[in-house]
PDB file of C-alpha atoms and ligand atoms in Angstrom:
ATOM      1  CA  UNK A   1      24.792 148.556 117.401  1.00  0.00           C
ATOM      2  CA  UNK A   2      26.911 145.746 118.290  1.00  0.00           C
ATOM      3  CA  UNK A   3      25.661 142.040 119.310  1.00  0.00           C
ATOM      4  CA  UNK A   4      27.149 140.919 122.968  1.00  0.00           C
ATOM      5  CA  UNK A   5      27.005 137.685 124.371  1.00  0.00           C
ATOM      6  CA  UNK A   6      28.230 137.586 128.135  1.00  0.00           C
ATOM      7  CA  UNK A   7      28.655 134.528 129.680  1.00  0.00           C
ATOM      8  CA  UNK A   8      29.434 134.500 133.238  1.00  0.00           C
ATOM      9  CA  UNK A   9      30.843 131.462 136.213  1.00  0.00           C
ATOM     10  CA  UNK A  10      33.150 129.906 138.821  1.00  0.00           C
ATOM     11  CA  UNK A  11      36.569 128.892 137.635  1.00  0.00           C
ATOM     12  CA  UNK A  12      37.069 126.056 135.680  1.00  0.00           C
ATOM     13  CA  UNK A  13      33.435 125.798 134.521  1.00  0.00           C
ATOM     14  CA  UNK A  14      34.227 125.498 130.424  1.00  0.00           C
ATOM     15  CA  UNK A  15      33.857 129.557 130.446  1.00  0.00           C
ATOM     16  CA  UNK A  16      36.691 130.081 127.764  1.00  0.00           C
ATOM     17  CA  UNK A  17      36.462 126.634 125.625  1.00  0.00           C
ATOM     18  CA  UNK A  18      32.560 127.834 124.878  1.00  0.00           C
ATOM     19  CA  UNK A  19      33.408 131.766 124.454  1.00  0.00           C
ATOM     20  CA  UNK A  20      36.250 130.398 122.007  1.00  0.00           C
ATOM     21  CA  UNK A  21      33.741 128.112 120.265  1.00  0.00           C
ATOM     22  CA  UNK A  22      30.401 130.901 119.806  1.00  0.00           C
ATOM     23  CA  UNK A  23      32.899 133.342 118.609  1.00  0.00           C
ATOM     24  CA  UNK A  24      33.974 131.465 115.723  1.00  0.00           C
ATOM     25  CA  UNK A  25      30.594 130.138 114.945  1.00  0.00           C
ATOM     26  CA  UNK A  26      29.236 133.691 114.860  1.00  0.00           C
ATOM     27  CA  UNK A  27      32.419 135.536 113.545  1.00  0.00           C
ATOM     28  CA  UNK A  28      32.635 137.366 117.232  1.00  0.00           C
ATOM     29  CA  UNK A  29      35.081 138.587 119.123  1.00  0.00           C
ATOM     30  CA  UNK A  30      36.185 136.916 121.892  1.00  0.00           C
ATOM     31  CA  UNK A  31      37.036 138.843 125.550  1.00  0.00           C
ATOM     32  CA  UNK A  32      38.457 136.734 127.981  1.00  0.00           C
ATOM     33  CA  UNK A  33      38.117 139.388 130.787  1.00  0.00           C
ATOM     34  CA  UNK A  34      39.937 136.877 133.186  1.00  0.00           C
ATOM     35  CA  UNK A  35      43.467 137.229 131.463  1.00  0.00           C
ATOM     36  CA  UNK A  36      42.797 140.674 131.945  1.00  0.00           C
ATOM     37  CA  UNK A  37      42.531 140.348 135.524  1.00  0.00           C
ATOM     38  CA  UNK A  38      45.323 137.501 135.743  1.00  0.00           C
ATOM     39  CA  UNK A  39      47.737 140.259 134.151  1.00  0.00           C
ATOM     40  CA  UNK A  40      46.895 142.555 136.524  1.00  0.00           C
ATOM     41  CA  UNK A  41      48.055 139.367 139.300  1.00  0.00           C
ATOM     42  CA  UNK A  42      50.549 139.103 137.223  1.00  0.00           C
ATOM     43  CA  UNK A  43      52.131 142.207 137.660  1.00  0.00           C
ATOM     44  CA  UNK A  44      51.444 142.347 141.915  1.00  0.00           C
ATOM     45  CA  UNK A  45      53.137 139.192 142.227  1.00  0.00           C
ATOM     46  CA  UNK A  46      56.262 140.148 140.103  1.00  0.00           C
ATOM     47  CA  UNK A  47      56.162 143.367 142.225  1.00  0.00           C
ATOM     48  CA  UNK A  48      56.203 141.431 145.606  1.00  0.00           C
ATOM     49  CA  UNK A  49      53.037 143.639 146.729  1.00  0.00           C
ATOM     50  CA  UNK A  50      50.964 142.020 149.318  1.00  0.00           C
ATOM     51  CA  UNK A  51      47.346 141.169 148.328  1.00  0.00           C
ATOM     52  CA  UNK A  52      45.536 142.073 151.239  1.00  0.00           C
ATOM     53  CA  UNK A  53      47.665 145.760 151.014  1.00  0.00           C
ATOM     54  CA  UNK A  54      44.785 147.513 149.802  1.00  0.00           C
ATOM     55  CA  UNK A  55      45.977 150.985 149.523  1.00  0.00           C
ATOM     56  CA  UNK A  56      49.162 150.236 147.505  1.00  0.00           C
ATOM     57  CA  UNK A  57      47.271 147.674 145.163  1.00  0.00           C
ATOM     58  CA  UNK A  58      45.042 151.101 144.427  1.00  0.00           C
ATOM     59  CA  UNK A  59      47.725 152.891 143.779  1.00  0.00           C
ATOM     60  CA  UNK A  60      50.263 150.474 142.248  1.00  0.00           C
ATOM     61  CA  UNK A  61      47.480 149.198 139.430  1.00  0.00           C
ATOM     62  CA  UNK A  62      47.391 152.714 137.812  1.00  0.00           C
ATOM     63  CA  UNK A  63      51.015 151.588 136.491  1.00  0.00           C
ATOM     64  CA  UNK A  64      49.744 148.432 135.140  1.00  0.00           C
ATOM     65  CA  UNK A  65      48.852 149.891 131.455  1.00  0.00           C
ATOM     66  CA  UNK A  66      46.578 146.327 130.544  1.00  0.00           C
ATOM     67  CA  UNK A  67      45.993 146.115 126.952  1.00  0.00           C
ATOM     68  CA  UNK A  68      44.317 143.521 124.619  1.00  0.00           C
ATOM     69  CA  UNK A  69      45.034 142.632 120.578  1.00  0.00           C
ATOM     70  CA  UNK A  70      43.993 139.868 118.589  1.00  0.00           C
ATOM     71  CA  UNK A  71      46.793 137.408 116.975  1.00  0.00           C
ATOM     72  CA  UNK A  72      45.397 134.824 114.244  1.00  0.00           C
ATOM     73  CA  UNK A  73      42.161 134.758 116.282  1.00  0.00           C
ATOM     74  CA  UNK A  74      44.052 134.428 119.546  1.00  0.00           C
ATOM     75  CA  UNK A  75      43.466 136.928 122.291  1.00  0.00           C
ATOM     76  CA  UNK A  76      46.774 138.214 123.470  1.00  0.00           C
ATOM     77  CA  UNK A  77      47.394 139.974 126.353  1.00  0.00           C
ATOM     78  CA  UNK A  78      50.292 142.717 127.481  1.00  0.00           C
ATOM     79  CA  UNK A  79      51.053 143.892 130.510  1.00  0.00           C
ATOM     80  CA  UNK A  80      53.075 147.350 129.860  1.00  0.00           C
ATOM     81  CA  UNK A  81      53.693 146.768 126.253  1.00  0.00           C
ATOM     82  CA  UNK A  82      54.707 142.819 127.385  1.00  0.00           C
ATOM     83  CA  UNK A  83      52.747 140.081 126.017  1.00  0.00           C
ATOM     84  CA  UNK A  84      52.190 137.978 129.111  1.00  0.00           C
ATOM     85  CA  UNK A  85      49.817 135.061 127.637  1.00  0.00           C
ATOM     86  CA  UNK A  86      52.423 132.191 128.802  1.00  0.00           C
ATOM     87  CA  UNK A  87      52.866 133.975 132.003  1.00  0.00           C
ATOM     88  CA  UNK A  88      49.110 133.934 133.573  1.00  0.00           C
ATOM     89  CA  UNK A  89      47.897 131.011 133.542  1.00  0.00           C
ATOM     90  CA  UNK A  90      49.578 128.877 136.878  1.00  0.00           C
ATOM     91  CA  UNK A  91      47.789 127.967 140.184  1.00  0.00           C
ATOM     92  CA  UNK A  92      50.008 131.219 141.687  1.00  0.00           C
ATOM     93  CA  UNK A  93      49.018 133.752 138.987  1.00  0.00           C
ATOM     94  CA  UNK A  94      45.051 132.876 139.585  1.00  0.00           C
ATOM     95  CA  UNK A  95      45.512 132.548 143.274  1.00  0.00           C
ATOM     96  CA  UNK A  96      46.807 136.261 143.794  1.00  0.00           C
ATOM     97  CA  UNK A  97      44.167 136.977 140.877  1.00  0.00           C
ATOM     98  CA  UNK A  98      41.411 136.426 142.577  1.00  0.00           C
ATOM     99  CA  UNK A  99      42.841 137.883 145.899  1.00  0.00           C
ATOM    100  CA  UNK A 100      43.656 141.399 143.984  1.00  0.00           C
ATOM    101  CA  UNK A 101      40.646 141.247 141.970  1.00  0.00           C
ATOM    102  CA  UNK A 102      38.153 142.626 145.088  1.00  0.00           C
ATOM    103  CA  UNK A 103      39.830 145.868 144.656  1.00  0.00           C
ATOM    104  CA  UNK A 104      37.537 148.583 143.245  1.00  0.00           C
ATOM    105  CA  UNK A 105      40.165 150.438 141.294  1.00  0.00           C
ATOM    106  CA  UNK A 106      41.489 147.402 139.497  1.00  0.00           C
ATOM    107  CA  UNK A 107      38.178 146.222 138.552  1.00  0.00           C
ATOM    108  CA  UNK A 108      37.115 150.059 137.730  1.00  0.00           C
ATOM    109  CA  UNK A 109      40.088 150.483 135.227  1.00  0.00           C
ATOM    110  CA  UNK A 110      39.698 146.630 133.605  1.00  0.00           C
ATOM    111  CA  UNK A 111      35.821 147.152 133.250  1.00  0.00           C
ATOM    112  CA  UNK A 112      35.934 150.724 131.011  1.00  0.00           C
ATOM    113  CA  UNK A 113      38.613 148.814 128.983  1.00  0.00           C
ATOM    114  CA  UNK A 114      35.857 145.756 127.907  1.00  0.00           C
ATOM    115  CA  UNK A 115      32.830 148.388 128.204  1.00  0.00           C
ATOM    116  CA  UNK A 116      35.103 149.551 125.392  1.00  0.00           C
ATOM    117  CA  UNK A 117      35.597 146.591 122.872  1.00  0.00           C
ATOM    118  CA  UNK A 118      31.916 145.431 123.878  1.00  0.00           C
ATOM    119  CA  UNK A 119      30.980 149.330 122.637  1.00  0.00           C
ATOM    120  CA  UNK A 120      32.852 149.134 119.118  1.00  0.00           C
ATOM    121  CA  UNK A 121      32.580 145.233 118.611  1.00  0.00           C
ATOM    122  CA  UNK A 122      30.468 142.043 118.500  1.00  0.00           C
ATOM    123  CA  UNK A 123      31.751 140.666 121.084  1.00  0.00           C
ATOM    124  CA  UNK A 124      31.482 136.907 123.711  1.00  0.00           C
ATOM    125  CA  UNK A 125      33.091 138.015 126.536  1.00  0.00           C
ATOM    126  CA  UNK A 126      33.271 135.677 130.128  1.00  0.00           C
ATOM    127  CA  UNK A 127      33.821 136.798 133.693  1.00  0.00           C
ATOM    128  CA  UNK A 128      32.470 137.466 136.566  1.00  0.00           C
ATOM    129  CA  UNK A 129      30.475 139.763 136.401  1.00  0.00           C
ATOM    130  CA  UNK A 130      29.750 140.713 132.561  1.00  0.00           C
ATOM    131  CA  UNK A 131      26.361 139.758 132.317  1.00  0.00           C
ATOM    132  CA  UNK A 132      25.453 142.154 136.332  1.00  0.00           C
ATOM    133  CA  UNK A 133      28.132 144.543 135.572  1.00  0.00           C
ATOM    134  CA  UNK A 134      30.312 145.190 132.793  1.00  0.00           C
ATOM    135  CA  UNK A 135      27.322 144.675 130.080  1.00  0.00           C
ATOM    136  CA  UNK A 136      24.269 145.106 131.633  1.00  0.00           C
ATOM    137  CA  UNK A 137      22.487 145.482 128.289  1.00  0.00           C
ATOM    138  CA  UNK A 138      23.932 142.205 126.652  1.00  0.00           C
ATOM    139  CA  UNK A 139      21.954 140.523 124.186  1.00  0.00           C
ATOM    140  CA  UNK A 140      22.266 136.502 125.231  1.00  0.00           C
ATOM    141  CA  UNK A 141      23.429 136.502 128.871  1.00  0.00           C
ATOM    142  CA  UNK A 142      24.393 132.824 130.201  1.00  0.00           C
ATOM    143  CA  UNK A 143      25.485 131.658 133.829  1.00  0.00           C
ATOM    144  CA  UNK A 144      27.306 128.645 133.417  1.00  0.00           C
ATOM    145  CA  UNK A 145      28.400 126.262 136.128  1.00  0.00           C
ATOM    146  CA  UNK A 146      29.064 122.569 136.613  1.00  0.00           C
ATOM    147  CA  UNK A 147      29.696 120.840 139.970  1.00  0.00           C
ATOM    148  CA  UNK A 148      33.457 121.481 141.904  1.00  0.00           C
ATOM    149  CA  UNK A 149      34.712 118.224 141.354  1.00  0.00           C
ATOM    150  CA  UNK A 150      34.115 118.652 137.606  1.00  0.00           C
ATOM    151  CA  UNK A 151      35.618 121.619 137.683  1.00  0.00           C
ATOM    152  CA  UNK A 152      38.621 120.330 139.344  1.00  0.00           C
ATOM    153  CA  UNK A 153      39.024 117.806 136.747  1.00  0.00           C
ATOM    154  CA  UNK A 154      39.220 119.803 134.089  1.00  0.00           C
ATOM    155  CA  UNK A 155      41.726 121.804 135.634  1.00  0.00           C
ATOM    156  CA  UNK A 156      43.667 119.175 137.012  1.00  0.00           C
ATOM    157  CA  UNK A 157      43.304 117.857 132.693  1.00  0.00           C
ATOM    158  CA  UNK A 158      44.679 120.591 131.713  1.00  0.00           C
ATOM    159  CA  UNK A 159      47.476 121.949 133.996  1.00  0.00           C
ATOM    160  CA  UNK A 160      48.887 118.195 133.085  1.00  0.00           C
ATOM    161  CA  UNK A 161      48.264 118.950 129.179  1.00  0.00           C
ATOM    162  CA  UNK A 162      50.293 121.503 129.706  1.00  0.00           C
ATOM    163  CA  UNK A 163      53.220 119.603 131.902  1.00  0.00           C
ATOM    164  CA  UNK A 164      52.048 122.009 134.766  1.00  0.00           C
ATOM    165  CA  UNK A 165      52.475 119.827 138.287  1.00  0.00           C
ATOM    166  CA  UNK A 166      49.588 119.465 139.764  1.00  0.00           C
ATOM    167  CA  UNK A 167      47.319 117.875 142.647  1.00  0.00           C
ATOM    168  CA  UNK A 168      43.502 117.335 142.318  1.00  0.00           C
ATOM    169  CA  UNK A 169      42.585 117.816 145.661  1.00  0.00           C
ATOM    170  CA  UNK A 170      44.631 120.857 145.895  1.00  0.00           C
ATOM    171  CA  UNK A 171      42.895 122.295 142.992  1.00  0.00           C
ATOM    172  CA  UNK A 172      39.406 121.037 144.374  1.00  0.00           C
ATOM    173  CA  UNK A 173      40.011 122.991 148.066  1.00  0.00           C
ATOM    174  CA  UNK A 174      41.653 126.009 145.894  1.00  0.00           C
ATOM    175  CA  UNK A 175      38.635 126.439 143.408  1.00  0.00           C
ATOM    176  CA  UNK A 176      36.435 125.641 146.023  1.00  0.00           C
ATOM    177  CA  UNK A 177      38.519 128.628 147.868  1.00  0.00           C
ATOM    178  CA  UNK A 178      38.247 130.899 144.889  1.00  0.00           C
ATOM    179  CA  UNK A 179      34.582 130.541 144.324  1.00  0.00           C
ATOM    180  CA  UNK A 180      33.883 131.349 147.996  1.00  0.00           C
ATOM    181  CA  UNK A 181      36.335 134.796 147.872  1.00  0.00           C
ATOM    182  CA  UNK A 182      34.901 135.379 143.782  1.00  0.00           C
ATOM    183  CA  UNK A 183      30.909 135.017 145.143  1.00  0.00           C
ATOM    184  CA  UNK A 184      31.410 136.743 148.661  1.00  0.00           C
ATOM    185  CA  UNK A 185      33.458 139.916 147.592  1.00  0.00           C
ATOM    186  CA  UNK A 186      31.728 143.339 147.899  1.00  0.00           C
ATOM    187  CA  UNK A 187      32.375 144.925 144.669  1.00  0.00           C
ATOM    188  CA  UNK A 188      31.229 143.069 141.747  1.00  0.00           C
ATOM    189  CA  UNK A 189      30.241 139.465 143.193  1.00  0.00           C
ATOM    190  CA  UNK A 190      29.783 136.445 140.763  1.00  0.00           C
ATOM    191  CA  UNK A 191      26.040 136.095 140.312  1.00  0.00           C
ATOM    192  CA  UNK A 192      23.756 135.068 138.093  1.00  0.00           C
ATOM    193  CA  UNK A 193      22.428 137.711 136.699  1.00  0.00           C
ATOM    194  CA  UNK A 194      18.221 138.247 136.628  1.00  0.00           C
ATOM    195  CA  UNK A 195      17.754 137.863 132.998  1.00  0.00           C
ATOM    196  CA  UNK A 196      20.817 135.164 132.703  1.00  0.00           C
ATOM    197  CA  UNK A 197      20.018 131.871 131.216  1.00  0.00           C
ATOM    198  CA  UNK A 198      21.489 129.332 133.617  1.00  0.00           C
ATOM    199  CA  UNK A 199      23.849 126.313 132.383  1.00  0.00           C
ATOM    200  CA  UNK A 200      25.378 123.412 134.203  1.00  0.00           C
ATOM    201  CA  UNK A 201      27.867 121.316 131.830  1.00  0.00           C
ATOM    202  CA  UNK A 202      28.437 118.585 134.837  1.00  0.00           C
ATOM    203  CA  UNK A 203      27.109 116.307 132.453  1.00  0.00           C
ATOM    204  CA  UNK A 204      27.075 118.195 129.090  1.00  0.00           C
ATOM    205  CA  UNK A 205      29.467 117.775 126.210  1.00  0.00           C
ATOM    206  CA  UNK A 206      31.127 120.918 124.576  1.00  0.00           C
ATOM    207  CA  UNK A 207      28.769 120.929 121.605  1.00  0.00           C
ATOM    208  CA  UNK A 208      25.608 120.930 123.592  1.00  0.00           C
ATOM    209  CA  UNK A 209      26.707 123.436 125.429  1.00  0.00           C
ATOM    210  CA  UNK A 210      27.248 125.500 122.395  1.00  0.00           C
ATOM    211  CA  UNK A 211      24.291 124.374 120.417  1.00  0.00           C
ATOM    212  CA  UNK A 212      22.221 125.376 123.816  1.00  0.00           C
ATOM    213  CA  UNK A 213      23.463 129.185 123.643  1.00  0.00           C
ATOM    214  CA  UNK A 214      23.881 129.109 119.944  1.00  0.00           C
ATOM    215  CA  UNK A 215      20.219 128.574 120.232  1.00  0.00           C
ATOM    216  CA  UNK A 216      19.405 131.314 122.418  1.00  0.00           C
ATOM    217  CA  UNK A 217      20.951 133.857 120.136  1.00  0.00           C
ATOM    218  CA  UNK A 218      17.973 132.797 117.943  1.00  0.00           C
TER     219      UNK A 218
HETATM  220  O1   DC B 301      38.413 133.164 134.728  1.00  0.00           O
HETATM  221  P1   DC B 301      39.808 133.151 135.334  1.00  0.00           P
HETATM  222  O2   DC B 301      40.091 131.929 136.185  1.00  0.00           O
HETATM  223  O3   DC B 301      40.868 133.406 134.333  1.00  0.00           O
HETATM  224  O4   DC B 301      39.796 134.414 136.349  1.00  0.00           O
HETATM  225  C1   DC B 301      40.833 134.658 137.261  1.00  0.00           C
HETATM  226  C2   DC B 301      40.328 135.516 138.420  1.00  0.00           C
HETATM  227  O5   DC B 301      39.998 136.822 137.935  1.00  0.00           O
HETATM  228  C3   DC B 301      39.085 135.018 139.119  1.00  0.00           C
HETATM  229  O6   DC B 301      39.386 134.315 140.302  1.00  0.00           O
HETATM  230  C4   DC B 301      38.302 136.247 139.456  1.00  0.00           C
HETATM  231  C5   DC B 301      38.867 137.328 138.595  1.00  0.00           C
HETATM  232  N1   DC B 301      37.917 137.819 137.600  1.00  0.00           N
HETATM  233  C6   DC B 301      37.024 138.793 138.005  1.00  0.00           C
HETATM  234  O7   DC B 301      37.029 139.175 139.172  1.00  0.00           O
HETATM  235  N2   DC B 301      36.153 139.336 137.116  1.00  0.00           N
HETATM  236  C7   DC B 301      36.134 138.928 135.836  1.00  0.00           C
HETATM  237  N3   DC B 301      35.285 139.500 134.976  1.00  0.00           N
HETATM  238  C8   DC B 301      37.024 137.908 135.402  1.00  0.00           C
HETATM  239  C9   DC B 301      37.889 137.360 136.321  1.00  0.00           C
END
């Protein structure tokens, strides 16, 4: 049987930076389901499909073939046979994410592909809705959230690391946007789940946070 950790949030709340961290500690793999989704984005916005065109998005995402392989450690992600990691990760790629992301047969197709490497693999894997959803069953399941203006911050820290323009407000009201549409959507809500252990980093470093869950895999 394999060991899954699924640890669940609002955007910008440390999600991947801790996944990253456990999964070398413990020799795991890491899923970040959200590039999976943000491909999927990817691929609607270079298409010039409408997000709220619900129909065609159905129909459309059975052309997006979404796969996952691993690259010294790295989690890479292609989008028809294209590795897209330097592609997904702008304001404009997560914006249309999130948007396309309500739509039952994305999520349906996205979720048997990490119910897959959860399946064969000890796995961290961070979403949405891993911990409700995609791996009910997970061993250690962890909400973790710190407050929006935090999470702006780090956002805003590093969009600018990466010479992306940016505007902390803007990312404030767009997070602040995204948690609203990513809480309030019918299929698949973010929630804490029951039996989730809840975590808010607002004013926790890196390590604590990882010692803290570290600790729960006791
Ligand atoms: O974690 P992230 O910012 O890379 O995620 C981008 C979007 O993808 C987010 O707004 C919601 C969606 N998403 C989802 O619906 N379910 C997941 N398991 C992961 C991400």
């Amino acid at each position: 049987m394999s060991y899954n950790i699924a640890i669940d949030g609002p955007a910008g709340a440390g999600k991947s930076t801790i996944a990253k961290r456990i999964a070398r500690e413990k020799q795991f793999i890491y899923v970040d389901t959200g590039a999976m989704y943000r491909a999927m984005g990817l691929y609607f916005l270079r298409n010039g499909i409408d997000a709220s065109d619900m129909g065609r998005i159905s129909e459309k995402c059975m052309e997006a073939d979404i796969t996952i392989a691993y690259e010294n450690g790295e989690q890479v992600v292609f989008l028809n046979g294209e590795n897209v990691n330097g592609l997904i990760r702008t304001e404009e790629v997560g914006n249309m994410t999130s948007a396309i992301s309500v739509n039952p047969d994305v999520r349906k197709k996205l979720v048997e592909l990490q119910q897959r490497l959860a399946k064969n693999s000890d796995v961290v894997m961070d979403g949405r809705d891993i911990g409700t959803c995609v791996l009910p069953d997970a061993d250690v399941k962890v909400y973790l959230t710190a407050g929006s203006n935090v999470r702006a911050r780090r956002r805003y820290e590093e969009l600018a690391a990466k010479g992306e323009s940016c505007d902390l407000a803007q990312i404030e009201k767009d997070i602040i946007e995204r948690d609203e549409r990513d809480m309030n959507r019918e299929v698949s809500p973010l929630r804490q789940a029951e039996d989730a252990v809840f975590l808010d980093s607002s004013d926790m470093s890196v390590d604590e946070v990882v010692e803290k869950i570290l600790s729960l895999c006791k």
